[in-house]
Coordinates of C-alpha atoms in Angstrom, one line a residue:
Chain A
M2 CA -21.5 17.7 -13.5
R3 CA -23.0 16.0 -10.5
G4 CA -23.0 18.8 -7.9
L5 CA -23.5 17.9 -4.3
F6 CA -26.9 19.7 -4.2
S7 CA -28.4 18.3 -7.4
D8 CA -31.9 16.8 -7.2
R9 CA -31.0 13.3 -6.2
W10 CA -29.0 14.4 -3.2
F11 CA -31.7 16.7 -2.2
L12 CA -34.4 14.0 -2.5
L13 CA -32.4 11.5 -0.5
L14 CA -31.8 14.1 2.3
I15 CA -35.6 15.0 2.4
L16 CA -36.4 11.2 2.5
L17 CA -34.1 10.8 5.5
V18 CA -35.6 13.8 7.3
L19 CA -39.1 12.6 6.7
L20 CA -38.2 9.1 7.9
V21 CA -36.7 10.6 11.1
Y22 CA -39.9 12.6 11.7
F23 CA -42.1 9.5 10.9
S24 CA -40.1 7.4 13.3
L25 CA -40.3 10.0 16.0
I26 CA -44.1 10.1 15.9
S27 CA -44.7 6.3 15.5
G28 CA -44.8 3.8 18.3
R29 CA -47.2 2.5 20.9
V30 CA -47.3 5.8 22.8
A31 CA -49.6 8.0 20.8
T32 CA -47.6 11.1 19.7
P33 CA -49.1 14.4 18.4
L34 CA -48.0 15.4 14.8
N35 CA -46.9 18.8 16.0
P36 CA -43.6 18.6 17.9
L37 CA -44.6 21.7 20.0
E38 CA -47.3 19.6 21.6
W39 CA -44.9 16.9 22.9
G40 CA -44.9 17.2 26.6
G41 CA -44.8 15.1 29.8
S42 CA -44.5 11.4 29.2
V43 CA -44.6 11.8 25.4
S44 CA -41.6 14.0 25.6
F45 CA -39.8 11.3 27.6
V46 CA -40.7 8.6 25.1
V47 CA -39.6 10.8 22.1
Y48 CA -36.3 12.2 23.5
E49 CA -35.2 9.4 25.8
L50 CA -36.3 6.3 23.9
R51 CA -37.0 7.0 20.2
L52 CA -34.5 9.8 19.4
P53 CA -31.3 7.9 20.5
R54 CA -32.5 4.8 18.8
I55 CA -33.2 6.8 15.6
I56 CA -29.7 8.3 15.7
L57 CA -28.2 4.8 16.3
A58 CA -30.1 3.4 13.3
V59 CA -28.9 6.3 11.1
L60 CA -25.3 5.8 12.2
V61 CA -25.3 2.0 12.0
G62 CA -27.0 2.2 8.5
S63 CA -24.4 4.6 7.2
A64 CA -21.6 2.7 8.8
L65 CA -22.5 -0.7 7.2
A66 CA -23.3 0.8 3.8
V67 CA -20.0 2.9 3.7
A68 CA -18.0 -0.1 4.9
G69 CA -19.6 -2.2 2.1
A70 CA -18.8 0.4 -0.5
V71 CA -15.2 0.5 0.6
Y72 CA -14.8 -3.3 0.6
Q73 CA -16.4 -3.6 -2.8
T74 CA -13.9 -1.1 -4.2
I75 CA -10.8 -2.5 -2.6
F76 CA -11.7 -6.1 -3.4
R77 CA -12.8 -5.2 -7.0
N78 CA -15.7 -7.4 -6.2
P79 CA -19.4 -6.4 -6.3
L80 CA -20.3 -9.2 -3.9
A81 CA -17.9 -8.1 -1.2
S82 CA -19.6 -7.1 2.0
P83 CA -18.7 -6.6 5.7
K84 CA -18.6 -10.4 6.0
I85 CA -15.7 -10.8 3.6
L86 CA -12.9 -10.3 6.1
G87 CA -14.6 -12.1 9.0
V88 CA -15.2 -8.8 10.7
S89 CA -18.9 -9.4 11.5
E90 CA -18.2 -13.0 12.5
G91 CA -15.4 -11.7 14.8
A92 CA -17.6 -9.1 16.4
S93 CA -20.4 -11.5 16.8
T94 CA -18.1 -13.9 18.6
G95 CA -17.1 -11.2 21.0
V96 CA -20.7 -10.4 21.7
A97 CA -21.6 -14.0 22.2
L98 CA -18.6 -14.6 24.4
A99 CA -19.5 -11.5 26.5
I100 CA -23.1 -12.7 27.0
L101 CA -21.8 -16.1 28.0
L102 CA -19.3 -14.8 30.5
F103 CA -21.0 -11.6 31.8
Y104 CA -24.6 -12.3 30.9
Y105 CA -26.1 -8.9 30.5
N106 CA -23.4 -6.4 31.2
R107 CA -24.0 -4.0 28.2
I108 CA -20.5 -2.4 28.4
F109 CA -18.7 -5.7 28.3
I110 CA -20.8 -7.0 25.4
E111 CA -20.2 -4.0 23.2
L112 CA -16.5 -3.7 24.1
L113 CA -15.8 -7.3 23.5
G114 CA -17.7 -7.2 20.2
F115 CA -15.7 -4.3 19.0
I116 CA -12.4 -5.7 20.1
F117 CA -13.1 -9.1 18.5
G118 CA -14.2 -7.4 15.2
L119 CA -11.0 -5.5 15.0
A120 CA -8.9 -8.5 16.0
A121 CA -10.5 -10.6 13.2
T122 CA -9.5 -7.8 10.7
M123 CA -6.0 -7.8 12.0
L124 CA -5.8 -11.6 11.9
T125 CA -7.0 -11.5 8.3
L126 CA -4.5 -8.8 7.3
Y127 CA -1.7 -10.8 8.9
L128 CA -2.7 -14.1 7.4
S129 CA -3.0 -12.5 3.9
R130 CA 0.8 -12.0 4.2
V131 CA 1.3 -15.6 5.1
V132 CA -0.8 -17.0 2.2
K133 CA 1.3 -17.7 -0.8
Y134 CA -1.4 -18.2 -3.4
G135 CA -2.8 -15.6 -5.8
G136 CA -2.3 -11.8 -6.0
S137 CA -2.6 -9.4 -3.0
I138 CA -6.4 -9.1 -3.3
L139 CA -7.1 -12.9 -3.6
R140 CA -4.9 -13.5 -0.6
L141 CA -7.0 -11.1 1.5
I142 CA -10.2 -12.9 0.4
L143 CA -8.8 -16.3 1.1
A144 CA -7.5 -15.3 4.5
G145 CA -10.9 -13.7 5.2
M146 CA -12.7 -16.9 4.4
A147 CA -10.6 -18.8 6.9
V148 CA -10.9 -16.3 9.6
S149 CA -14.7 -16.1 9.0
A150 CA -15.0 -19.8 9.2
F151 CA -13.0 -19.9 12.4
F152 CA -15.1 -17.3 14.2
A153 CA -18.3 -18.9 12.9
A154 CA -17.2 -22.1 14.6
M155 CA -16.4 -20.2 17.7
I156 CA -20.0 -18.8 17.8
G157 CA -21.2 -22.4 17.4
L158 CA -19.1 -23.5 20.3
I159 CA -20.2 -20.7 22.5
K160 CA -23.9 -21.4 21.7
F161 CA -23.3 -25.1 22.5
L162 CA -21.8 -24.3 25.8
A163 CA -24.4 -21.7 26.8
D164 CA -27.2 -22.4 29.2
P165 CA -30.1 -23.2 26.8
Y166 CA -32.8 -21.6 29.0
Q167 CA -31.4 -18.1 29.6
I168 CA -28.1 -17.4 27.8
L169 CA -28.7 -19.2 24.5
P170 CA -31.9 -17.3 23.6
S171 CA -30.2 -14.1 24.6
I172 CA -27.2 -14.8 22.3
T173 CA -29.5 -15.9 19.4
F174 CA -31.7 -12.8 19.8
W175 CA -28.7 -10.4 19.9
L176 CA -27.1 -12.0 16.8
L177 CA -30.3 -11.6 14.9
G178 CA -29.7 -7.9 15.1
S179 CA -31.8 -5.4 17.0
L180 CA -31.8 -1.9 18.4
N181 CA -34.4 -2.9 21.0
G182 CA -33.7 -1.1 24.3
K183 CA -30.7 0.8 23.0
G184 CA -30.4 4.4 24.2
W185 CA -28.2 7.3 24.8
S186 CA -25.5 5.3 26.7
D187 CA -25.0 3.0 23.7
L188 CA -24.8 6.0 21.5
Y189 CA -22.1 7.7 23.6
Y190 CA -20.0 4.6 23.1
A191 CA -20.6 3.8 19.4
G192 CA -21.4 7.3 18.1
P193 CA -17.9 8.8 18.3
L194 CA -16.3 5.7 16.9
I195 CA -18.6 5.5 13.9
I196 CA -18.6 9.3 13.3
S197 CA -14.8 9.6 13.3
A198 CA -14.3 6.6 11.0
L199 CA -17.0 7.9 8.7
A200 CA -15.3 11.3 8.6
F201 CA -11.9 9.8 7.8
L202 CA -13.2 7.6 5.0
T203 CA -15.3 10.4 3.6
A204 CA -12.3 12.7 3.5
I205 CA -10.2 10.2 1.6
R206 CA -13.1 8.8 -0.6
W207 CA -11.6 9.9 -3.9
R208 CA -8.3 8.1 -3.1
I209 CA -10.2 5.0 -2.3
N210 CA -10.8 4.6 -6.0
V211 CA -7.1 4.2 -6.5
L212 CA -7.0 1.2 -4.1
G213 CA -9.1 -0.7 -6.5
L214 CA -6.4 -0.5 -9.2
S215 CA -3.5 -2.9 -9.5
D216 CA -0.6 -2.5 -7.1
E217 CA 1.7 -1.1 -9.8
E218 CA -0.9 1.4 -11.0
A219 CA -1.7 2.6 -7.4
L220 CA 2.0 3.0 -6.8
S221 CA 2.4 4.9 -10.1
L222 CA -0.2 7.4 -8.7
G223 CA 1.8 7.9 -5.5
V224 CA -0.4 5.8 -3.3
N225 CA 1.4 2.9 -1.6
P226 CA -1.1 0.1 -1.7
R227 CA 0.8 -1.9 1.0
L228 CA 0.1 0.9 3.4
Y229 CA -3.2 2.4 2.4
R230 CA -5.1 -0.8 1.7
P231 CA -4.7 -2.1 5.2
L232 CA -5.3 1.4 6.7
T233 CA -8.5 1.8 4.8
I234 CA -9.6 -1.7 5.6
V235 CA -9.0 -1.1 9.3
F236 CA -11.2 2.0 9.3
A237 CA -14.0 0.2 7.4
S238 CA -13.8 -2.7 9.8
L239 CA -13.9 -0.3 12.7
L240 CA -17.3 0.8 11.3
V241 CA -18.6 -2.8 11.1
S242 CA -17.2 -3.8 14.5
A243 CA -18.8 -0.8 16.3
S244 CA -22.1 -1.4 14.4
T245 CA -22.2 -5.1 15.1
S246 CA -21.3 -4.7 18.8
V247 CA -24.2 -2.3 19.3
A248 CA -26.8 -3.6 16.9
G249 CA -25.9 -7.2 16.3
S250 CA -25.2 -8.8 13.0
I251 CA -27.2 -7.1 10.3
A252 CA -26.6 -8.5 6.8
W253 CA -27.4 -7.1 3.4
I254 CA -27.0 -3.3 4.1
G255 CA -23.3 -3.5 3.3
L256 CA -23.9 -5.5 0.1
L257 CA -27.1 -4.0 -1.3
V258 CA -26.8 -0.2 -0.5
P259 CA -23.5 0.5 -2.4
H260 CA -25.2 -1.0 -5.5
L261 CA -28.2 1.3 -5.1
S262 CA -25.8 4.2 -4.7
R263 CA -23.8 3.3 -7.8
G264 CA -27.1 3.0 -9.7
L265 CA -27.8 6.6 -8.8
F266 CA -24.4 8.3 -8.8
G267 CA -22.0 6.1 -10.9
A268 CA -19.0 4.3 -9.6
D269 CA -16.8 7.1 -8.4
N270 CA -16.4 6.8 -4.6
R271 CA -16.6 10.6 -4.3
Y272 CA -20.3 10.1 -4.8
V273 CA -20.8 6.4 -3.9
L274 CA -19.7 6.9 -0.3
P275 CA -22.0 9.8 0.7
G276 CA -24.8 8.2 -1.3
S277 CA -24.3 4.9 0.5
A278 CA -24.4 6.7 3.8
L279 CA -27.7 8.5 3.0
I280 CA -29.4 5.4 1.5
G281 CA -28.1 3.1 4.2
S282 CA -29.2 5.3 7.1
S283 CA -32.7 5.7 5.5
L284 CA -33.1 2.0 4.9
L285 CA -32.0 0.9 8.3
L286 CA -34.1 3.6 10.0
L287 CA -37.2 2.5 8.0
C288 CA -36.5 -1.2 8.9
D289 CA -36.0 -0.3 12.6
T290 CA -39.2 1.7 12.7
L291 CA -41.1 -1.1 11.1
S292 CA -39.5 -3.6 13.5
R293 CA -40.8 -1.8 16.6
T294 CA -44.2 -0.8 15.2
L295 CA -45.4 -3.6 13.0
T296 CA -46.5 -6.0 15.7
S297 CA -46.9 -5.7 19.5
Y298 CA -43.8 -7.9 20.0
E299 CA -40.7 -6.5 18.4
I300 CA -39.4 -8.4 15.3
P301 CA -35.6 -8.5 15.2
L302 CA -34.2 -5.8 12.9
G303 CA -31.9 -8.2 11.0
I304 CA -34.9 -10.2 9.9
I305 CA -36.8 -7.2 8.6
V306 CA -33.7 -5.9 6.8
S307 CA -33.3 -9.3 5.0
F308 CA -36.9 -9.5 4.1
I309 CA -36.9 -6.1 2.5
S310 CA -33.4 -6.4 0.9
A311 CA -33.6 -9.8 -0.7
P312 CA -36.4 -8.8 -3.2
V313 CA -34.7 -5.4 -3.8
F314 CA -31.5 -7.1 -4.6
I315 CA -33.1 -9.3 -7.2
A316 CA -35.0 -6.3 -8.6
I317 CA -31.7 -4.4 -9.2
L318 CA -30.1 -7.5 -10.8
S319 CA -33.0 -8.1 -13.1
R320 CA -33.0 -4.5 -14.3
G321 CA -29.4 -5.0 -15.3
S322 CA -28.4 -1.7 -13.9
M323 CA -25.6 -3.0 -11.7
R324 CA -22.7 -1.0 -12.8
W325 CA -20.1 -3.6 -12.5
R326 CA -19.2 -5.5 -15.7
R327 CA -17.0 -8.5 -15.2
Chain B
M25 CA 19.9 17.1 -19.7
E26 CA 20.4 13.6 -18.4
A27 CA 17.0 12.4 -17.3
L28 CA 17.6 8.9 -16.2
R29 CA 20.7 6.9 -15.3
V30 CA 20.6 3.2 -14.4
E31 CA 23.7 1.7 -12.9
K32 CA 24.4 -2.1 -12.7
L33 CA 20.9 -3.1 -11.8
V34 CA 20.5 -6.7 -10.6
F35 CA 17.0 -8.0 -9.6
G36 CA 15.0 -11.2 -9.4
Y37 CA 11.7 -12.3 -7.9
Q38 CA 13.1 -15.4 -6.3
P39 CA 16.5 -15.8 -4.7
D40 CA 19.2 -17.1 -7.0
K41 CA 17.0 -16.5 -10.1
P42 CA 18.0 -13.1 -11.3
V43 CA 15.6 -11.7 -14.0
L44 CA 17.8 -8.6 -14.7
I45 CA 21.6 -8.7 -14.7
D46 CA 23.9 -5.7 -14.8
V47 CA 21.4 -3.4 -16.6
D48 CA 23.2 -0.2 -17.3
F49 CA 22.0 2.8 -19.4
K50 CA 21.4 6.5 -19.6
A51 CA 18.5 8.4 -21.3
E52 CA 17.6 12.0 -22.0
Y53 CA 14.3 13.9 -22.3
S54 CA 12.4 14.2 -25.6
T55 CA 13.4 10.7 -26.5
I56 CA 11.4 7.5 -27.3
I57 CA 13.0 4.3 -26.2
A58 CA 11.7 1.0 -27.4
V59 CA 12.5 -2.0 -25.2
L60 CA 12.6 -5.2 -27.3
G61 CA 13.1 -8.7 -26.4
P62 CA 11.6 -12.2 -26.3
N63 CA 8.9 -13.2 -23.8
G64 CA 10.4 -13.5 -20.3
A65 CA 13.5 -11.5 -21.2
G66 CA 12.8 -9.0 -18.3
K67 CA 11.3 -6.1 -20.2
S68 CA 8.3 -5.6 -17.9
T69 CA 10.4 -6.2 -14.8
L70 CA 12.7 -3.3 -15.9
L71 CA 9.7 -1.0 -16.2
K72 CA 8.5 -2.0 -12.7
L73 CA 11.9 -1.3 -11.2
L74 CA 11.9 2.1 -12.7
L75 CA 8.4 2.6 -11.2
G76 CA 9.8 1.7 -7.8
A77 CA 7.5 -1.3 -7.4
Y78 CA 10.5 -3.4 -6.3
K79 CA 13.9 -2.7 -4.8
P80 CA 16.8 -4.1 -6.9
W81 CA 19.2 -6.5 -5.3
R82 CA 22.1 -4.3 -6.4
G83 CA 22.6 -1.2 -8.5
R84 CA 21.0 2.2 -8.5
I85 CA 18.6 4.4 -10.4
F86 CA 19.1 8.1 -10.7
V87 CA 16.5 10.6 -11.9
E88 CA 18.1 14.0 -12.8
G89 CA 20.9 12.9 -10.5
R90 CA 18.7 12.0 -7.5
D91 CA 18.6 8.5 -6.2
L92 CA 15.1 7.1 -7.0
Y93 CA 14.8 5.1 -3.9
K94 CA 15.4 8.2 -1.7
I95 CA 12.5 10.1 -3.4
D96 CA 9.2 9.6 -1.6
I97 CA 6.4 7.7 -3.4
R98 CA 4.2 10.6 -4.1
E99 CA 7.0 12.7 -5.4
R100 CA 8.0 9.8 -7.7
A101 CA 4.5 9.8 -9.1
K102 CA 5.2 13.3 -10.5
I103 CA 8.3 12.0 -12.2
F104 CA 7.1 8.7 -13.6
S105 CA 3.7 7.8 -15.0
W106 CA 2.7 4.3 -15.9
V107 CA 0.6 2.8 -18.6
P108 CA -0.4 -0.7 -17.7
Q109 CA -0.9 -3.4 -20.3
E110 CA -4.6 -3.6 -19.8
S111 CA -7.2 -1.2 -18.5
P112 CA -8.4 -2.0 -14.9
N113 CA -11.6 -4.0 -14.5
I114 CA -13.5 -1.4 -12.6
P115 CA -16.8 0.3 -13.3
L116 CA -15.5 3.9 -13.5
S117 CA -16.3 6.2 -16.4
V118 CA -13.5 7.4 -18.6
Y119 CA -13.6 10.9 -17.0
E120 CA -13.5 9.5 -13.5
Y121 CA -10.7 7.2 -14.3
V122 CA -8.5 9.7 -16.1
L123 CA -9.1 12.2 -13.2
L124 CA -7.3 9.7 -10.9
G125 CA -4.1 10.8 -12.7
R126 CA -4.3 13.9 -10.6
V127 CA -4.0 12.0 -7.3
P128 CA -0.3 12.8 -6.8
H129 CA -1.1 16.5 -7.2
V130 CA -4.0 16.7 -4.7
G131 CA -3.5 16.8 -0.9
F132 CA -4.2 13.6 1.0
L133 CA -7.5 14.7 2.5
S134 CA -8.6 16.9 -0.4
Q135 CA -10.8 16.4 -3.5
P136 CA -9.8 17.4 -7.1
S137 CA -10.3 21.0 -7.9
R138 CA -11.6 22.9 -10.9
S139 CA -8.1 23.2 -12.3
D140 CA -7.7 19.4 -12.1
T141 CA -10.9 18.8 -14.0
R142 CA -9.8 21.3 -16.6
I143 CA -6.6 19.5 -17.2
V144 CA -8.5 16.2 -17.7
E145 CA -10.9 17.8 -20.1
A146 CA -8.0 19.3 -22.1
V147 CA -6.2 16.0 -22.4
L148 CA -9.3 14.1 -23.4
E149 CA -10.0 16.7 -26.0
S150 CA -6.5 16.5 -27.4
L151 CA -6.7 12.7 -27.7
G152 CA -10.1 12.8 -29.3
L153 CA -11.8 11.1 -26.4
K154 CA -14.1 13.8 -25.2
W155 CA -17.2 12.0 -26.6
A156 CA -16.4 9.0 -24.4
M157 CA -16.1 11.0 -21.2
N158 CA -19.1 9.6 -19.4
R159 CA -18.9 6.1 -20.9
P160 CA -17.8 3.2 -18.6
I161 CA -14.2 2.3 -19.6
Q162 CA -15.3 -1.3 -20.1
S163 CA -17.6 -0.3 -23.0
L164 CA -14.8 1.1 -25.1
S165 CA -12.8 -0.8 -27.8
G166 CA -9.3 -2.0 -27.2
G167 CA -7.6 1.0 -28.9
E168 CA -9.8 3.5 -27.1
K169 CA -9.0 1.9 -23.8
Q170 CA -5.3 2.1 -24.5
L171 CA -5.7 5.9 -25.3
V172 CA -7.6 6.3 -22.0
L173 CA -4.7 4.7 -20.1
I174 CA -2.3 7.1 -21.9
A175 CA -4.7 10.0 -21.1
K176 CA -4.5 9.1 -17.4
A177 CA -0.7 9.1 -17.5
L178 CA -0.7 12.4 -19.3
V179 CA -2.8 14.3 -16.8
Q180 CA -0.2 13.1 -14.2
E181 CA 2.1 15.7 -15.9
S182 CA 5.1 13.5 -15.3
K183 CA 8.4 13.9 -17.2
I184 CA 8.9 10.2 -17.9
M185 CA 6.2 7.8 -19.2
L186 CA 6.6 4.1 -18.9
L187 CA 4.3 2.0 -21.2
D188 CA 4.0 -1.8 -20.9
E189 CA 3.3 -3.3 -24.4
P190 CA 0.9 -0.5 -25.3
T191 CA 0.2 -2.0 -28.8
S192 CA 0.2 -5.7 -28.2
H193 CA -3.6 -6.2 -28.2
L194 CA -4.5 -3.7 -30.9
D195 CA -5.6 -4.0 -34.5
L196 CA -3.6 -2.2 -37.2
G197 CA -5.6 1.1 -37.1
N198 CA -5.6 1.4 -33.4
K199 CA -2.0 0.5 -33.2
I200 CA -1.0 3.3 -35.5
R201 CA -3.2 5.8 -33.6
V202 CA -1.5 4.8 -30.3
L203 CA 1.9 5.0 -32.0
K204 CA 1.1 8.6 -33.2
T205 CA 0.1 9.5 -29.7
I206 CA 3.3 8.2 -28.3
R207 CA 5.3 10.1 -31.0
S208 CA 3.5 13.3 -30.0
L209 CA 4.8 12.8 -26.4
R210 CA 8.3 13.4 -27.6
E211 CA 7.3 16.8 -28.9
Q212 CA 6.0 17.5 -25.4
G213 CA 9.5 16.9 -24.0
L214 CA 8.8 13.6 -22.4
L215 CA 11.1 10.6 -22.1
V216 CA 9.0 7.6 -23.2
I217 CA 10.1 4.1 -22.4
Y218 CA 7.9 1.4 -23.8
T219 CA 8.1 -2.3 -24.4
T220 CA 7.2 -4.0 -27.6
H221 CA 7.5 -7.2 -29.6
D222 CA 7.6 -5.6 -33.0
P223 CA 10.9 -4.4 -34.4
N224 CA 9.2 -2.6 -37.2
E225 CA 7.2 -0.6 -34.7
A226 CA 10.5 0.5 -33.1
L227 CA 11.9 1.5 -36.5
L228 CA 8.8 3.6 -37.0
I229 CA 8.9 5.8 -33.9
A230 CA 11.7 5.0 -31.5
D231 CA 14.8 7.2 -31.3
K232 CA 16.6 4.5 -29.4
T233 CA 16.1 0.8 -29.0
M234 CA 17.2 -1.4 -26.2
I235 CA 17.4 -5.1 -26.8
I236 CA 17.1 -7.3 -23.7
H237 CA 18.0 -10.9 -23.9
R238 CA 18.0 -13.3 -20.9
G239 CA 18.0 -10.4 -18.4
R240 CA 21.0 -8.5 -20.0
I241 CA 21.1 -5.6 -22.3
E242 CA 22.2 -7.1 -25.6
S243 CA 22.5 -3.8 -27.3
F244 CA 21.3 -0.2 -26.8
G245 CA 21.6 2.8 -29.1
D246 CA 20.1 4.6 -32.1
T247 CA 17.3 2.4 -33.4
K248 CA 18.8 2.2 -37.0
D249 CA 22.2 1.2 -35.7
I250 CA 20.9 -1.4 -33.3
L251 CA 18.2 -3.2 -35.1
D252 CA 20.0 -5.6 -37.4
T253 CA 18.9 -8.9 -38.6
E254 CA 21.9 -10.7 -37.1
T255 CA 21.2 -9.7 -33.5
L256 CA 17.4 -10.3 -33.8
S257 CA 17.9 -13.6 -35.5
K258 CA 20.1 -14.7 -32.7
I259 CA 17.8 -13.7 -29.8
Y260 CA 14.6 -14.9 -31.4
G261 CA 16.2 -18.0 -32.9
I262 CA 14.7 -17.5 -36.4
D263 CA 15.8 -16.3 -39.8
L264 CA 15.1 -12.7 -40.6
E265 CA 15.8 -10.4 -43.5
Q266 CA 16.1 -6.7 -43.8
I267 CA 14.3 -4.9 -46.7
D268 CA 15.0 -1.2 -47.5
I269 CA 12.3 0.7 -49.5
D270 CA 12.2 4.4 -50.0
N271 CA 14.7 5.2 -47.2
R272 CA 12.7 3.0 -44.8
T273 CA 13.8 -0.2 -43.2
Y274 CA 11.7 -3.2 -42.6
I275 CA 12.7 -6.4 -40.8
L276 CA 10.7 -9.4 -41.9
P277 CA 10.8 -13.1 -41.0
K278 CA 11.8 -15.8 -43.5
L279 CA 9.7 -18.9 -43.3

């Protein structure tokens, strides 16, 4: 049986711890390898700049990966990702709108991003009841496509209206995804949201398997799909909204990481969810550390993530180990 | 003891188009009931109503005297188990899938325990599926998949099992294996209600047979009394003949 402390889990955990340490000591300010020698300005850089950013990367990485795993199960679709319900487009619209209206008031940006992300989810859930085509899952996907397209158009409109010298670059840069300049204050806002949603989804992770079955089968197991599917979707979308509002739009993690996790642990969400959280946090932390150390000018995180993820995705597909036969 | 009582059930998916009309019957435990009828007669709909997937327009369903629609969903899952027509298209292994049958017995925020996994192992053993435990469901043959679906319903430890055309996609060997498994459920005290297209299959294992035609129960009673060529010829619109050999009855079509 796959115990929680078998080799693979242990290795993933060690990997994450090593990455955290590696990230703490890397950067433009030279940092001694021994933590006991961190003092003065180094201590400020490590604890006030790098540490909160590392924690954010870990949280955002797990949030996107776990949300992706949940979506893929519920939609019975290996290609489902946080984009499927229009959540990330919704959150991005909120962020862009806040930058347009309030320029650089961090609180408004994150709050509006979060609210718009959740609003997009609610809109999709509502519209899926209006659509009269296909089964309950297809309806959600169709509604999600429409909502996604609507918010993508909104982003386009906001960009069109924005001042091209100051606001537009700032919107574009934010939407590329970055943790540049994020610190404890962002963590105090996004941290509790992400941690509580992760805790809830982790607690019900075994039941999430049932939500991937047909409505009748779920019902026969005592799980009302009309109640628990939307509830679970709302929690997953909460993860995406909180992440997008703080780190911008980061693609791929939610699509790729659940596949890596399934490759290691099989398809049962009891293992896929914690596995996705560990792999997602390591991957995002690695990418963020690279983004702030590779060149003297910070490369947006979203770009690095896509550069690394695209070949990995093809590599998994070519090995044929994607556990999802259609 | 009376396990199930259905009173004057009326239901349809669209207004003014009833699929089931005045369905009325009683059933006891340790019984196998075959539900027979042409395509679109309302067989599957009847099973889904028993499952509680839809609310009837009129009429009531009682389980051991309790109104089904007043029992909460999780409690219902301990009374009825459901074997869908086809296995779900998900990448779970046989073991992981069958374990989901324990969901109604495990608390909302809890994970399955040792005793749950032991039940799953015992059921897989008894159905001869232990070798397939760690295989993905999709890699199994049609007959094995059907047994896996039954295994999941069995670990649910319900008293009534509903099966939707469990043998329709199977070759002869697998069909008989599944029928033997269904027959063993009667010995375990279950009430089994399953839909089928084959009258000879009903004659082989069913204690009682219900013939549904255009949403109404055409006849219901002991299989041998119910299945006559006259009724079946009428509802299917073809000529049939009955052949008795060695105390066994067969119903065959005439071309």
